[in-house]
Amino acid sequence: MPFHFLKTAHLLTLAVLTALLTIARDSAALGQSLAARGIRGASTAGTDYGRVKVFGVEGTGNKFVYAFDRSGSMEGAPLATAKKQMLDSLQPLGETQQFEILFFNHRLQVFKNSNGFNRPTFATDRNKELAAEFVKRITADGGTDRFAALKHALALQPDVVFFLSDSDKPMSEGELVEIARLNERVGAQICTIEFGRGDKPAGASSMAELAHANNGQYVYVDTSKLSK
């Protein structure tokens, strides 16, 4: 067989193999994304999701967003403890998993370490160190805008949102409905951590409703029992 025919056949074989590998890779990525969001029919074979806990609530996936309150009422032990819990929860994440951190009062402060892209960063050791430096600089002051923080968190298309805030003012019914509507396209678990001083108040809180409406876990933390 002439050499140019052999060369052409070889190139065609390489092209077919490359295409098959690309299809397999994209199918695996799609399966991971669907399974992390709990969509029926998604295959979990061969996947390795991160399992993260913050104050006992757990989320499973590959892309995590932390949205933590830093308003004036969080000053002292509440904010210090929240920071420690957040940074501890990053440690089990592998380099193929991603995270983003945003602190909110009436404005947002976002970690943003993804080379200018509006997406979470990979959980490398170096990025965890940079995240720790960012978190240490955060202080408590100002008011609270939970709705804007949640919208920003969902815009990052996460698998899990850990949403921490105190209970000084509940979210409105309209805000809860709008967040659930936005999350229909994302499919994120929204796990909520509610801070309050003393025993948990009777009745359902807006933070609990937020978690229950978005496939997440909820916990109440009595800040009077936190170490200073």
PDB file of C-alpha atoms in Angstrom, residues 57 146 150 161 163-173 176-177 179-180 183 189-196 200-221:
ATOM      1  CA  VAL A  57     -25.000  20.762  57.835  1.00  0.00           C
ATOM      2  CA  ARG A 146     -29.368  38.578  52.217  1.00  0.00           C
ATOM      3  CA  LEU A 150     -28.083  34.714  47.458  1.00  0.00           C
ATOM      4  CA  VAL A 161     -24.516  27.062  48.794  1.00  0.00           C
ATOM      5  CA  PHE A 163     -25.669  30.432  53.597  1.00  0.00           C
ATOM      6  CA  LEU A 164     -24.960  31.781  57.089  1.00  0.00           C
ATOM      7  CA  SER A 165     -26.745  34.727  58.687  1.00  0.00           C
ATOM      8  CA  ASP A 166     -28.134  35.838  62.024  1.00  0.00           C
ATOM      9  CA  SER A 167     -31.824  36.076  62.804  1.00  0.00           C
ATOM     10  CA  ASP A 168     -32.212  39.796  63.409  1.00  0.00           C
ATOM     11  CA  LYS A 169     -34.576  40.241  60.438  1.00  0.00           C
ATOM     12  CA  PRO A 170     -36.361  37.533  58.424  1.00  0.00           C
ATOM     13  CA  MET A 171     -36.367  37.356  54.640  1.00  0.00           C
ATOM     14  CA  SER A 172     -39.682  38.245  53.041  1.00  0.00           C
ATOM     15  CA  GLU A 173     -41.966  35.690  51.436  1.00  0.00           C
ATOM     16  CA  LEU A 176     -37.931  33.338  49.318  1.00  0.00           C
ATOM     17  CA  VAL A 177     -40.155  32.692  46.298  1.00  0.00           C
ATOM     18  CA  ILE A 179     -34.732  32.610  45.221  1.00  0.00           C
ATOM     19  CA  ALA A 180     -36.570  29.302  44.712  1.00  0.00           C
ATOM     20  CA  ASN A 183     -32.660  28.062  41.772  1.00  0.00           C
ATOM     21  CA  GLN A 189     -28.626  22.681  47.584  1.00  0.00           C
ATOM     22  CA  ILE A 190     -28.969  25.758  49.791  1.00  0.00           C
ATOM     23  CA  CYS A 191     -27.832  24.780  53.271  1.00  0.00           C
ATOM     24  CA  THR A 192     -28.554  27.420  55.893  1.00  0.00           C
ATOM     25  CA  ILE A 193     -26.931  28.206  59.232  1.00  0.00           C
ATOM     26  CA  GLU A 194     -28.978  30.585  61.376  1.00  0.00           C
ATOM     27  CA  PHE A 195     -27.252  32.448  64.216  1.00  0.00           C
ATOM     28  CA  GLY A 196     -29.267  33.704  67.157  1.00  0.00           C
ATOM     29  CA  LYS A 200     -34.207  28.859  68.912  1.00  0.00           C
ATOM     30  CA  PRO A 201     -37.441  30.880  68.662  1.00  0.00           C
ATOM     31  CA  ALA A 202     -40.670  28.938  68.280  1.00  0.00           C
ATOM     32  CA  GLY A 203     -42.064  28.478  64.795  1.00  0.00           C
ATOM     33  CA  ALA A 204     -40.433  28.185  61.389  1.00  0.00           C
ATOM     34  CA  SER A 205     -37.872  30.812  60.457  1.00  0.00           C
ATOM     35  CA  SER A 206     -37.224  32.191  56.984  1.00  0.00           C
ATOM     36  CA  MET A 207     -33.762  30.574  57.070  1.00  0.00           C
ATOM     37  CA  ALA A 208     -35.320  27.163  57.696  1.00  0.00           C
ATOM     38  CA  GLU A 209     -37.881  27.751  54.937  1.00  0.00           C
ATOM     39  CA  LEU A 210     -35.077  28.728  52.554  1.00  0.00           C
ATOM     40  CA  ALA A 211     -33.248  25.456  53.167  1.00  0.00           C
ATOM     41  CA  HIS A 212     -36.350  23.271  52.976  1.00  0.00           C
ATOM     42  CA  ALA A 213     -37.465  24.867  49.698  1.00  0.00           C
ATOM     43  CA  ASN A 214     -34.058  24.316  48.106  1.00  0.00           C
ATOM     44  CA  ASN A 215     -33.154  20.740  49.042  1.00  0.00           C
ATOM     45  CA  GLY A 216     -30.760  21.793  51.789  1.00  0.00           C
ATOM     46  CA  GLN A 217     -30.164  21.225  55.490  1.00  0.00           C
ATOM     47  CA  TYR A 218     -30.755  23.786  58.248  1.00  0.00           C
ATOM     48  CA  VAL A 219     -29.250  24.356  61.669  1.00  0.00           C
ATOM     49  CA  TYR A 220     -29.726  26.935  64.403  1.00  0.00           C
ATOM     50  CA  VAL A 221     -26.661  28.058  66.397  1.00  0.00           C
TER      51      VAL A 221
END
